[in-house]
Amino acid sequence: MGNIFEHDAVPTWSGFVYQGRIAVYLAVKKIYELSVSGKEEEIQNYYVEMEKCEDISFLYKDGDGEKYESIHQVKNQADRNISKYRGPLTQLMLEKGYYAKNNLGNPEAFLHVSNPICFGKDKDLKDVVKQWHCEVKAVFENLCSLNKKLKTGKDLDATLEVLADCGLGKIIKIEREEYRKLQKAIKEACNNKDGISAERALDSMICFLKENLYVCDINEQVELFIYDDGDDYCSGTKIFSRIVDCVRAYKGDSARLSEGQLEYIADVLLCLVSDKILARHKLLQEKKNAFCMIPLYEFENILNDSLERYEEEANILALKRIYDDWLEEYCEICLDENENNCQEEQCKLQLPDYRKNILERDNFIRMCYNLNPECDKRITNRECLASLLMKDGMLESVFPAIKEISEKHFIKETDKTLIAVMNERKNAFITAITNPRAAQTVKNIIKALESNRDLIETIFDADQLVTSRLNAPSSVWDDSCIVIRPDELEEDDMGNDDEKHSIYVAKKPQFVAFGRFLEEVENER
């Protein structure tokens, strides 16, 4: 069965991250509720469907078929005026009609938002949705009436003028290509005063609204999702805390888990969802059909797994979450500056080749240290989280570099753990270094080499290290940090060389602040 509500686009990164966290929160909450009500066996029948008709849906399957229990629109945006959410709320109302008409259940419908919404004086969501519901019905009835007038051929110019100004696109705000084409056909026919074409286009639009959008079956029972503390909104950072709280409730006090262990379980759950969604996005970019449906028991299995790899993996998963947090924040900044910025296909931050947090485990670790080579803590030390993927560096140099530097300047043949750019004949590596003091930065990197040489020595293949704010010549590197190559070391009388703790600095990289670097690269002839 064709379904016009199925997703036809890849969301922005900020939407993707927020949506994944909401999905995990809802899944763990559902498992906990089924468990405390003595219905654990029903967990096997539930599925979390993502990016099909809705951002998130909960589906129940048994011998009698399948029914949708709830559908969720997820919006991570700064807008607070309820009018900005007309599209998703209208879609939820229409989808409820679709599910009922096709015997797929009568799901609860929720909108999740990251900021509080303003409804205006003496109004709430119920009032607003009821008004929009009536407007959808009215505009459809008006179109049917205009269609009858067109068929009579009387008062053609006046009828076409009313049709052109009917406000359909403002009342039913659904972003689907077929719908846009039909609106365009009606507009062109009206502009050309072509009654026959207008009648034909309007016939198609009425059929589309009735048979594809289920306008006649629209249901106004949609709500803002209310969290346990009574809030009807939740930021991307706060939702992670809510996930941890749900994990804590499910595991119970008797499990005696530390906060770090609870966060680790939450991070593993987030990885489950992000891996599934990224696989779907890859298929979409290859123009292949792909839907994401995760059995609820997969979430339950993670909740019940042991913590034997906790010490080894916790920091890695936490860093992936931190990477997502900073990228989400950067996307929000872009959207504030330009509403359609992150929707552009050419934004490299949306492309798999530049999504560095999807690197396999060891490469991801190396990438983190390449971005912040001054970190002297090993990955197993919790303190490394304070020195890797530094927020200002990610927002001021790393993400802007990926987004703003022209594709032709990136060195794609290089190690995937590096973000390498060719600046004329100079090889430059993008970093998240934020310290504006050159001498201290060098000192910190030299110190870090003592414990993390295997992770950061490749930065010395660069002619330039791009930073958030530090500009310094290559002479800032003291000669005392340069040691001869291992193959040039001489043996002593006992036949031993002096390679222990030696470091060979192939180059003395210059430090360049991103703003200056971008000018140099883009002005290159």
CSV table of N, CA and C in Angstrom, one decimal, residues 199-265:
chain,number,residue,atom,x,y,z
A,199,GLU,N,-9.3,22.9,-13.8
A,199,GLU,CA,-10.2,21.9,-13.4
A,199,GLU,C,-9.5,20.5,-13.3
A,200,ARG,N,-8.7,20.2,-14.2
A,200,ARG,CA,-7.9,18.9,-14.2
A,200,ARG,C,-7.0,18.9,-13.0
A,201,ALA,N,-6.3,20.0,-12.7
A,201,ALA,CA,-5.3,20.0,-11.6
A,201,ALA,C,-6.1,19.9,-10.3
A,202,LEU,N,-7.2,20.6,-10.2
A,202,LEU,CA,-8.0,20.6,-8.9
A,202,LEU,C,-8.6,19.2,-8.7
A,203,ASP,N,-9.1,18.5,-9.8
A,203,ASP,CA,-9.6,17.1,-9.6
A,203,ASP,C,-8.5,16.3,-9.0
A,204,SER,N,-7.3,16.4,-9.5
A,204,SER,CA,-6.1,15.6,-9.0
A,204,SER,C,-5.8,15.9,-7.5
A,205,MET,N,-5.9,17.2,-7.2
A,205,MET,CA,-5.6,17.7,-5.8
A,205,MET,C,-6.7,17.1,-4.9
A,206,ILE,N,-7.9,17.2,-5.2
A,206,ILE,CA,-9.0,16.7,-4.3
A,206,ILE,C,-8.9,15.2,-4.1
A,207,CYS,N,-8.6,14.5,-5.2
A,207,CYS,CA,-8.3,13.1,-5.1
A,207,CYS,C,-7.2,12.8,-4.2
A,208,PHE,N,-6.1,13.6,-4.3
A,208,PHE,CA,-4.9,13.4,-3.5
A,208,PHE,C,-5.2,13.6,-2.0
A,209,LEU,N,-5.9,14.7,-1.7
A,209,LEU,CA,-6.2,15.1,-0.3
A,209,LEU,C,-7.1,14.0,0.3
A,210,LYS,N,-8.0,13.5,-0.5
A,210,LYS,CA,-8.9,12.5,0.1
A,210,LYS,C,-8.3,11.1,0.2
A,211,GLU,N,-7.6,10.7,-0.9
A,211,GLU,CA,-7.1,9.3,-0.9
A,211,GLU,C,-5.7,9.1,-0.4
A,212,ASN,N,-4.9,10.1,-0.4
A,212,ASN,CA,-3.6,10.0,0.1
A,212,ASN,C,-3.3,10.7,1.4
A,213,LEU,N,-3.9,11.9,1.6
A,213,LEU,CA,-3.7,12.5,2.9
A,213,LEU,C,-4.9,12.3,3.9
A,214,TYR,N,-5.9,11.6,3.5
A,214,TYR,CA,-7.0,11.2,4.4
A,214,TYR,C,-7.6,12.4,5.1
A,215,VAL,N,-7.8,13.5,4.3
A,215,VAL,CA,-8.3,14.8,4.9
A,215,VAL,C,-9.7,14.5,5.5
A,216,CYS,N,-10.5,13.7,4.9
A,216,CYS,CA,-11.9,13.4,5.4
A,216,CYS,C,-11.9,12.7,6.7
A,217,ASP,N,-10.7,12.1,7.1
A,217,ASP,CA,-10.7,11.3,8.3
A,217,ASP,C,-9.7,11.9,9.3
A,218,ILE,N,-9.4,13.2,9.1
A,218,ILE,CA,-8.5,13.9,10.0
A,218,ILE,C,-9.0,13.8,11.5
A,219,ASN,N,-8.1,13.6,12.4
A,219,ASN,CA,-8.4,13.4,13.8
A,219,ASN,C,-7.6,14.4,14.7
A,220,GLU,N,-8.3,15.3,15.4
A,220,GLU,CA,-7.6,16.3,16.2
A,220,GLU,C,-7.0,15.9,17.5
A,221,GLN,N,-7.0,14.6,17.8
A,221,GLN,CA,-6.5,14.2,19.1
A,221,GLN,C,-5.0,14.0,19.1
A,222,VAL,N,-4.3,15.1,19.1
A,222,VAL,CA,-2.8,15.1,19.2
A,222,VAL,C,-2.4,15.9,20.4
A,223,GLU,N,-1.2,15.6,21.0
A,223,GLU,CA,-0.8,16.2,22.2
A,223,GLU,C,0.7,16.5,22.2
A,224,LEU,N,1.1,17.5,23.1
A,224,LEU,CA,2.5,17.6,23.4
A,224,LEU,C,2.9,16.5,24.4
A,225,PHE,N,4.1,15.9,24.2
A,225,PHE,CA,4.5,14.9,25.1
A,225,PHE,C,4.8,15.5,26.5
A,226,ILE,N,4.3,14.9,27.6
A,226,ILE,CA,4.5,15.4,28.9
A,226,ILE,C,5.5,14.5,29.6
A,227,TYR,N,6.6,15.0,30.2
A,227,TYR,CA,7.5,14.2,30.9
A,227,TYR,C,7.1,14.0,32.3
A,228,ASP,N,7.8,13.1,33.0
A,228,ASP,CA,7.4,12.7,34.4
A,228,ASP,C,7.4,13.9,35.3
A,229,ASP,N,8.2,14.9,35.1
A,229,ASP,CA,8.2,16.1,36.0
A,229,ASP,C,7.2,17.2,35.6
A,230,GLY,N,6.4,16.9,34.6
A,230,GLY,CA,5.4,17.8,34.2
A,230,GLY,C,5.8,18.7,33.0
A,231,ASP,N,7.1,18.7,32.6
A,231,ASP,CA,7.5,19.6,31.5
A,231,ASP,C,7.0,19.0,30.2
A,232,ASP,N,6.7,19.9,29.3
A,232,ASP,CA,6.2,19.5,27.9
A,232,ASP,C,7.3,19.8,26.9
A,233,TYR,N,8.5,19.9,27.3
A,233,TYR,CA,9.6,20.1,26.4
A,233,TYR,C,10.9,19.5,27.1
A,234,CYS,N,11.9,19.2,26.3
A,234,CYS,CA,13.1,18.6,26.8
A,234,CYS,C,14.3,18.9,25.9
A,235,SER,N,15.3,19.5,26.3
A,235,SER,CA,16.5,19.8,25.5
A,235,SER,C,17.3,18.5,25.2
A,236,GLY,N,18.2,18.5,24.2
A,236,GLY,CA,18.9,17.4,23.8
A,236,GLY,C,19.8,16.9,25.0
A,237,THR,N,20.4,17.8,25.8
A,237,THR,CA,21.2,17.4,26.9
A,237,THR,C,20.4,16.8,28.0
A,238,LYS,N,19.3,17.4,28.3
A,238,LYS,CA,18.4,17.0,29.4
A,238,LYS,C,17.9,15.6,29.1
A,239,ILE,N,17.6,15.3,27.8
A,239,ILE,CA,17.0,14.0,27.5
A,239,ILE,C,17.9,12.9,27.9
A,240,PHE,N,19.2,13.1,27.8
A,240,PHE,CA,20.2,12.1,28.2
A,240,PHE,C,20.0,11.8,29.7
A,241,SER,N,19.9,12.8,30.5
A,241,SER,CA,19.7,12.6,31.9
A,241,SER,C,18.4,11.8,32.2
A,242,ARG,N,17.4,12.1,31.4
A,242,ARG,CA,16.1,11.4,31.5
A,242,ARG,C,16.3,9.9,31.2
A,243,ILE,N,17.1,9.6,30.2
A,243,ILE,CA,17.4,8.2,29.8
A,243,ILE,C,18.1,7.5,31.0
A,244,VAL,N,19.1,8.2,31.6
A,244,VAL,CA,19.8,7.6,32.7
A,244,VAL,C,18.9,7.3,33.9
A,245,ASP,N,17.9,8.3,34.1
A,245,ASP,CA,16.9,8.1,35.1
A,245,ASP,C,16.1,6.8,34.9
A,246,CYS,N,15.7,6.6,33.6
A,246,CYS,CA,14.9,5.5,33.3
A,246,CYS,C,15.7,4.2,33.4
A,247,VAL,N,16.9,4.2,33.1
A,247,VAL,CA,17.8,3.0,33.3
A,247,VAL,C,17.9,2.7,34.8
A,248,ARG,N,18.1,3.8,35.6
A,248,ARG,CA,18.2,3.6,37.0
A,248,ARG,C,16.9,3.0,37.6
A,249,ALA,N,15.8,3.5,37.1
A,249,ALA,CA,14.5,2.9,37.6
A,249,ALA,C,14.3,1.5,37.2
A,250,TYR,N,14.7,1.1,36.0
A,250,TYR,CA,14.6,-0.2,35.5
A,250,TYR,C,15.5,-1.2,36.3
A,251,LYS,N,16.8,-0.8,36.5
A,251,LYS,CA,17.7,-1.6,37.2
A,251,LYS,C,17.5,-1.7,38.7
A,252,GLY,N,16.9,-0.7,39.3
A,252,GLY,CA,16.6,-0.7,40.7
A,252,GLY,C,17.8,-0.5,41.6
A,253,ASP,N,17.5,-0.1,42.8
A,253,ASP,CA,18.6,0.2,43.8
A,253,ASP,C,19.4,-1.0,44.1
A,254,SER,N,18.8,-2.2,44.0
A,254,SER,CA,19.5,-3.4,44.4
A,254,SER,C,20.7,-3.7,43.4
A,255,ALA,N,20.7,-3.1,42.2
A,255,ALA,CA,21.8,-3.4,41.3
A,255,ALA,C,23.1,-2.7,41.7
A,256,ARG,N,22.9,-1.6,42.6
A,256,ARG,CA,24.1,-0.9,43.1
A,256,ARG,C,25.0,-0.4,42.0
A,257,LEU,N,24.5,0.2,41.0
A,257,LEU,CA,25.3,0.7,39.9
A,257,LEU,C,25.7,2.2,40.2
A,258,SER,N,26.9,2.5,39.8
A,258,SER,CA,27.4,3.9,39.9
A,258,SER,C,26.7,4.7,38.8
A,259,GLU,N,26.8,6.1,38.9
A,259,GLU,CA,26.3,7.0,37.9
A,259,GLU,C,27.0,6.7,36.6
A,260,GLY,N,28.3,6.5,36.6
A,260,GLY,CA,29.1,6.2,35.4
A,260,GLY,C,28.6,4.9,34.7
A,261,GLN,N,28.3,3.9,35.5
A,261,GLN,CA,27.8,2.7,34.9
A,261,GLN,C,26.4,2.8,34.3
A,262,LEU,N,25.6,3.6,34.9
A,262,LEU,CA,24.2,3.9,34.3
A,262,LEU,C,24.4,4.7,33.0
A,263,GLU,N,25.3,5.7,33.0
A,263,GLU,CA,25.5,6.4,31.8
A,263,GLU,C,26.1,5.5,30.7
A,264,TYR,N,26.9,4.6,31.1
A,264,TYR,CA,27.5,3.7,30.1
A,264,TYR,C,26.4,2.9,29.4
A,265,ILE,N,25.4,2.3,30.2
A,265,ILE,CA,24.3,1.6,29.6
A,265,ILE,C,23.5,2.5,28.7
